[in-house]
XYZ file of C-alpha atoms in Angstrom:
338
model
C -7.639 -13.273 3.042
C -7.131 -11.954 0.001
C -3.810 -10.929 -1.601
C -2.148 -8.012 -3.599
C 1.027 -8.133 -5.470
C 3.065 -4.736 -4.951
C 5.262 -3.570 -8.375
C 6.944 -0.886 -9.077
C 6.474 0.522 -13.119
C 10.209 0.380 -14.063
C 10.569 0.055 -17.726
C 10.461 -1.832 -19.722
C 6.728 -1.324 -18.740
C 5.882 -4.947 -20.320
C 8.129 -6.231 -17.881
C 5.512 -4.587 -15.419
C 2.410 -6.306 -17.142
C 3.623 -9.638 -17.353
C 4.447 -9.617 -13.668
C 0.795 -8.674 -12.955
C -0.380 -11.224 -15.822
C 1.819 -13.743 -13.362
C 0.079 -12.211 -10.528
C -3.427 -12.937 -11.395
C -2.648 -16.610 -12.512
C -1.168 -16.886 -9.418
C -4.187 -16.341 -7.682
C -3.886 -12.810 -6.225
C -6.932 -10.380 -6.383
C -4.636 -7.253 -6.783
C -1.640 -5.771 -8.717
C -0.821 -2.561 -6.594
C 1.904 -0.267 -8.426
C 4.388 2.464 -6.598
C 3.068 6.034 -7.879
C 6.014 8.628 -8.319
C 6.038 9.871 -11.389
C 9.176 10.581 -11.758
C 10.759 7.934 -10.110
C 8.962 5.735 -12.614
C 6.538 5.377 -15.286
C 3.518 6.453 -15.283
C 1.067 3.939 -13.296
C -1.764 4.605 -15.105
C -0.990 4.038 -18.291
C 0.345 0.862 -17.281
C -2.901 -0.117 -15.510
C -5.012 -0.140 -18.611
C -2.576 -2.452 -20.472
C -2.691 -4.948 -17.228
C -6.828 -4.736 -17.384
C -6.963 -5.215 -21.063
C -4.423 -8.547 -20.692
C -6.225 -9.811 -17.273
C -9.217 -11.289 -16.536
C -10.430 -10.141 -12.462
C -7.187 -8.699 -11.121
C -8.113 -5.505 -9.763
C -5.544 -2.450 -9.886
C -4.200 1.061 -8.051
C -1.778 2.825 -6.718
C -0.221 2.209 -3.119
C -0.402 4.880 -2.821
C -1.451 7.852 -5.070
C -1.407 11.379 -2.985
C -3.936 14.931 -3.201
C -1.142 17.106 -4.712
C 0.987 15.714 -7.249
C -2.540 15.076 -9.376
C -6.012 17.121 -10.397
C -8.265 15.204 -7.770
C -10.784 15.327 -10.692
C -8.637 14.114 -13.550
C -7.859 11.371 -11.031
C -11.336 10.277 -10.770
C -11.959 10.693 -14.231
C -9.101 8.364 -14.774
C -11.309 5.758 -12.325
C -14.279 6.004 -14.119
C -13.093 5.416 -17.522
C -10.869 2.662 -16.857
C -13.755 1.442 -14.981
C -16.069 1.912 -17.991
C -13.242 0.286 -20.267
C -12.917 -3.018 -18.294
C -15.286 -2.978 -15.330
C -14.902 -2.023 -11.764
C -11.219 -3.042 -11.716
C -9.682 -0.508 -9.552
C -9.160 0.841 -6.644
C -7.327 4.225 -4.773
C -4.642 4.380 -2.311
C -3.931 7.193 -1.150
C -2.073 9.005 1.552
C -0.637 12.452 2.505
C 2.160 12.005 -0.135
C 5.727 10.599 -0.087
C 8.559 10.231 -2.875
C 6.135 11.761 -5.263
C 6.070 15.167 -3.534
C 9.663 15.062 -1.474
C 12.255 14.850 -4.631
C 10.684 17.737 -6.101
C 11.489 19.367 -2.613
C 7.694 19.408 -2.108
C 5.767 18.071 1.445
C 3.089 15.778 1.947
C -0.287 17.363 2.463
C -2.207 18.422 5.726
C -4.978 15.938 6.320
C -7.756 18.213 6.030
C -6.371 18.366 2.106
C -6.258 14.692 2.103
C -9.953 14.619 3.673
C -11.280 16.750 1.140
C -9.278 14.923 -1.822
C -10.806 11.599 -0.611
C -14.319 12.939 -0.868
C -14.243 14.350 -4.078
C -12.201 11.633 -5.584
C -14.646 8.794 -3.983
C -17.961 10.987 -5.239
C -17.171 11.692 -8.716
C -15.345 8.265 -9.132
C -18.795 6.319 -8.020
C -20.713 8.482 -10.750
C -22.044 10.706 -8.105
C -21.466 14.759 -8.169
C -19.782 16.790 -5.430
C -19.217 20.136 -4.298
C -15.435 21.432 -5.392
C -13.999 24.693 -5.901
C -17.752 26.342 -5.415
C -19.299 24.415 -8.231
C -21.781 21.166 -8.404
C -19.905 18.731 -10.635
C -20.386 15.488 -11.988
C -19.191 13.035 -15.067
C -22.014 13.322 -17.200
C -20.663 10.094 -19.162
C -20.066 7.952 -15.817
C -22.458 5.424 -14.996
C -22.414 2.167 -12.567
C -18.526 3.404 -11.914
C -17.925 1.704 -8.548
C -14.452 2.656 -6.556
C -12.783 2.285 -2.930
C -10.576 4.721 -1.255
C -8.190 3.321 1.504
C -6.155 5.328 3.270
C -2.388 4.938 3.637
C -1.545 6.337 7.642
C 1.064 6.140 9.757
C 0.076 9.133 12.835
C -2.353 8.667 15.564
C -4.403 11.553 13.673
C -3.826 10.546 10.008
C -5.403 6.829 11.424
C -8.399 8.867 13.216
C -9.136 10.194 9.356
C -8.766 6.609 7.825
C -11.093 5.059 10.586
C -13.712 8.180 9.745
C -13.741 8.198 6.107
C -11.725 5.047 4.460
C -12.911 2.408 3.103
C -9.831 0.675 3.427
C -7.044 1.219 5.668
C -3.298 0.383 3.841
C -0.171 -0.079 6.408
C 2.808 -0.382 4.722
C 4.742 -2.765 7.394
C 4.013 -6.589 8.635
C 4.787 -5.978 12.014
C 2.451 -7.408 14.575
C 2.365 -5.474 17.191
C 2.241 -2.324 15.788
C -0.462 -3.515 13.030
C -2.495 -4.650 15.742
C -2.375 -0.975 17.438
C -2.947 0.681 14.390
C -6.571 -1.517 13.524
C -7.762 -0.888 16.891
C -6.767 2.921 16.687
C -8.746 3.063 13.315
C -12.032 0.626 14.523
C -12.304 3.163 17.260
C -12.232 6.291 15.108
C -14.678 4.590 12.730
C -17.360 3.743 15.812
C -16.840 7.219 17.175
C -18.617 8.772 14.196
C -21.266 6.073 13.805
C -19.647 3.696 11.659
C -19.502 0.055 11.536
C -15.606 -0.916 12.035
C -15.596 -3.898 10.738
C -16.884 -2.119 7.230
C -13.235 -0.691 7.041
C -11.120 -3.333 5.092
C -7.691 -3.524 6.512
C -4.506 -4.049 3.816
C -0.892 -5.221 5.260
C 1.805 -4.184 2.909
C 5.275 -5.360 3.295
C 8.290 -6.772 1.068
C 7.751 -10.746 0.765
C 10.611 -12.755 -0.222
C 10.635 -16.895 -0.181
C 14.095 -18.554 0.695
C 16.432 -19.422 3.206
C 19.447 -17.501 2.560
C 18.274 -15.080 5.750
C 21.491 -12.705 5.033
C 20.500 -12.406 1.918
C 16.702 -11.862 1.669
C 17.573 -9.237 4.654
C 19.655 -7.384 2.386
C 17.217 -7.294 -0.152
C 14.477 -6.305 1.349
C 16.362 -3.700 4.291
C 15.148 -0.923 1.913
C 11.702 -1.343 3.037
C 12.793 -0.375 7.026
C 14.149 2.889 5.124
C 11.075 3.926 2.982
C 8.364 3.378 6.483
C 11.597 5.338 8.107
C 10.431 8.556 6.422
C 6.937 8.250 7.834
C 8.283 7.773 11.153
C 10.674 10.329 11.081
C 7.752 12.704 10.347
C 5.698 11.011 13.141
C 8.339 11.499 15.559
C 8.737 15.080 15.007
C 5.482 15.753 15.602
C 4.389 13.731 18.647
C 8.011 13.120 19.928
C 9.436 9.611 20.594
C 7.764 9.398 23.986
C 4.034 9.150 22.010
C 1.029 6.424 22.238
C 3.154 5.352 19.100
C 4.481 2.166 19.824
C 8.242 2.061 20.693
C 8.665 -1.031 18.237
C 7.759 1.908 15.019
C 10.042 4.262 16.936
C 13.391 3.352 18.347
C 15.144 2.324 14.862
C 15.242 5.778 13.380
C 17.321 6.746 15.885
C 20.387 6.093 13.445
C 18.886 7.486 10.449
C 20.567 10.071 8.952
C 19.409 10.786 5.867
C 17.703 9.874 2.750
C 18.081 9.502 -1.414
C 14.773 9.566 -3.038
C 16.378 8.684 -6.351
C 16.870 5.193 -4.136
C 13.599 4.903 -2.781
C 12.157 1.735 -2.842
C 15.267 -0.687 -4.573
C 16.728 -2.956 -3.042
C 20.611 -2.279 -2.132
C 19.608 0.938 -1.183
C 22.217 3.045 0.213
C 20.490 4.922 2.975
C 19.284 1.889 4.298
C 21.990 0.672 5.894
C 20.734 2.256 9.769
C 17.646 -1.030 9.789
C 18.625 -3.460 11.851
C 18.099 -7.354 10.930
C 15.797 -7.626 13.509
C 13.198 -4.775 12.463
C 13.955 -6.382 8.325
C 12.355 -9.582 10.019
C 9.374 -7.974 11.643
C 8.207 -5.985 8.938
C 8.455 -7.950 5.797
C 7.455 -11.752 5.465
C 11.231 -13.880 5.033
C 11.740 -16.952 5.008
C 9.368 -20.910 3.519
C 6.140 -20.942 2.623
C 5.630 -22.288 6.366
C 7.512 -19.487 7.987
C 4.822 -16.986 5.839
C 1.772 -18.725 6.057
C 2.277 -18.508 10.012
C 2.568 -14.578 9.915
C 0.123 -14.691 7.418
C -2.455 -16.410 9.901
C -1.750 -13.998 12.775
C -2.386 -11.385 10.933
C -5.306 -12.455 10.090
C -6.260 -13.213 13.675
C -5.908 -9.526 14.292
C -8.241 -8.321 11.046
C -6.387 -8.004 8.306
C -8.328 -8.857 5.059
C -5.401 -7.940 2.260
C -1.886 -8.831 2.529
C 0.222 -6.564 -0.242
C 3.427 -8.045 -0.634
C 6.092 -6.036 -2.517
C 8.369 -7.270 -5.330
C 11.663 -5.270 -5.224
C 13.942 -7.599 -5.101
C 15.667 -11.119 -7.264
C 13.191 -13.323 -6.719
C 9.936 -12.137 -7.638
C 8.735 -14.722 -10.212
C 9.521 -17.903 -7.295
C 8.092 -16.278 -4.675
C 4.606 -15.240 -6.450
C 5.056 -19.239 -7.628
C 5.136 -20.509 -3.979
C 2.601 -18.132 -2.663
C -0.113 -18.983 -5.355
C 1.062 -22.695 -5.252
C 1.229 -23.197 -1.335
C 0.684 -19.611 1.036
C -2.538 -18.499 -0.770
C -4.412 -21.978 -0.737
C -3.892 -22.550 2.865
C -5.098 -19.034 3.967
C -7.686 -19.542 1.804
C -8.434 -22.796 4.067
C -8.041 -21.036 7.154
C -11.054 -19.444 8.657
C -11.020 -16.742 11.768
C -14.002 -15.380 13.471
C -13.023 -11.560 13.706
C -13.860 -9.429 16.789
């Protein structure tokens, strides 16, 4: 399994690079950043600072979107930071979030995220593509090499990862509801001829190493809020009573509203609806032997990336413990996949 560490690009923005220098000595593959550019600083500036000061650590956005950037100055911003350091990054991307909602904008349909994917994916692998009516291609890209994975909550928005990801990204460590959504996307993917087991599979969720339960809870409750937006959304279109499972559902009932300018910190107001017991089943709490446990049935299931985000006190222990203790024994620990 490999592992990502999940930042967000508050300034100061060295604060930002030394966390992913920490990151790679730790022995994670990937620094993934929040993308919102208002919210924060800009990620991809940031990103060619971490890949001049790192070695193999591989970086993108979790998770970029198709309308708050130029699909082709996105790829072009692949391919040179690909040409600068090597094939060091990657593209999340999904319909859109915080990046589109606090400008009192809306995430995009999915046949706008379909298209996005496609054009980003071609010109970003040195490769032309039809867009807009005209043939283009980066006549200074060569060798560029990037992955798309897809960021997807829906039953349909998982049929379009399983068809045309590379990856698949779900932003939540529940069990039962990640082990729905890989199915859901393995079947899409054979349905149109592919091999599922060619779609890499990414859990992201807060991870926090203690033993003060009250306390990691609280810090890491703002997670339950930020997936709460996607399955508000979900809800409204399918209804509570969909093949969604009830476990993704039933906590939103008290939500009742939501700060953007909040998103993603920890002590977040809005919050404050997510029970303890949906806190525990979506983020990894607790020793190194309480997370390497999740960590291993989650891997039973197919997941091939754990992302763990870092909003909260105790991000330099906990990347310490995992690259110390949690990454060497899933490293150790080998599962046939289905």
């Amino acid at each position: 399994m490999d592992f990502g560490a999940v930042l967000q690009t508050n300034p100061p923005s060295a604060r930002t690079v030394q966390l992913a220098k920490l990151a790679e000595a730790h022995g994670f593959s990937h620094v993934w950043t929040f993308d919102s550019h208002l919210l924060w600083q800009e990620p991809y500036v940031i990103y060619s600072q971490i890949l001049a000061e790192t070695r193999k650590v591989i970086v993108g956005p979790m998770v970029t979107n198709p309308a708050t950037r130029d699909w082709t100055v996105t790829a072009s911003t692949y391919a040179t930071l690909n040409e600068m350091y090597g094939n060091r990054t990657i593209c999340g991307i999904g319909r859109g979030d915080s990046a589109v909602r606090v400008t009192n904008g809306a995430p995009t349909t999915l046949k706008t995220l379909r298209e996005s994917i496609h054009v980003i994916r071609e010109l970003a692998n040195s490769r032309s593509v039809e867009y807009n009516g005209a043939t283009l291609q980066f006549p200074w890209s060569t060798g560029s090499s990037l992955d798309v994975w897809v960021a997807a909550y829906g039953p349909l928005a998982l049929k379009l990862a399983g068809e045309v990801g590379d990856g698949f990204i779900l932003q939540m460590a529940d069990l039962d509801v990640a082990e729905w959504m890989i199915r859901t996307v393995r079947d899409a993917a054979a349905n149109v001829g592919r091999d599922p087991l060619s779609v890499k599979f990414c859990v992201a969720a807060p991870m926090y190493i203690g033993d003060d339960w009250a306390h990691m809870r609280d810090q890491c409750r703002w997670f339950g809020g930020m997936v709460g937006n996607h399955v508000a959304d979900i809800v409204t279109k399918y209804g509570a009573n969909s093949e969604v499972p009830v476990a993704l559902t039933d906590y939103i009932k008290g939500r009742e509203g939501y700060d953007y300018n909040e998103h993603g910190r920890a002590g977040n107001t809005h919050a404050d609806f997510v029970p303890d017991e949906i806190v525990d089943r979506f983020c990894l709490l607790g020793t190194a032997d309480e997370h390497i446990e999740k960590l291993k049935a989650l891997q039973a299931i197919g997941v091939d990336q754990f992302a763990g985000y870092l909003q909260h006190d105790n991000k330099e222990e906990t990347m310490r413990v995992y690259g110390e203790t949690v990454i060497p024994a899933l490293a150790d620990h080998i599962v046939a996949k289905a």
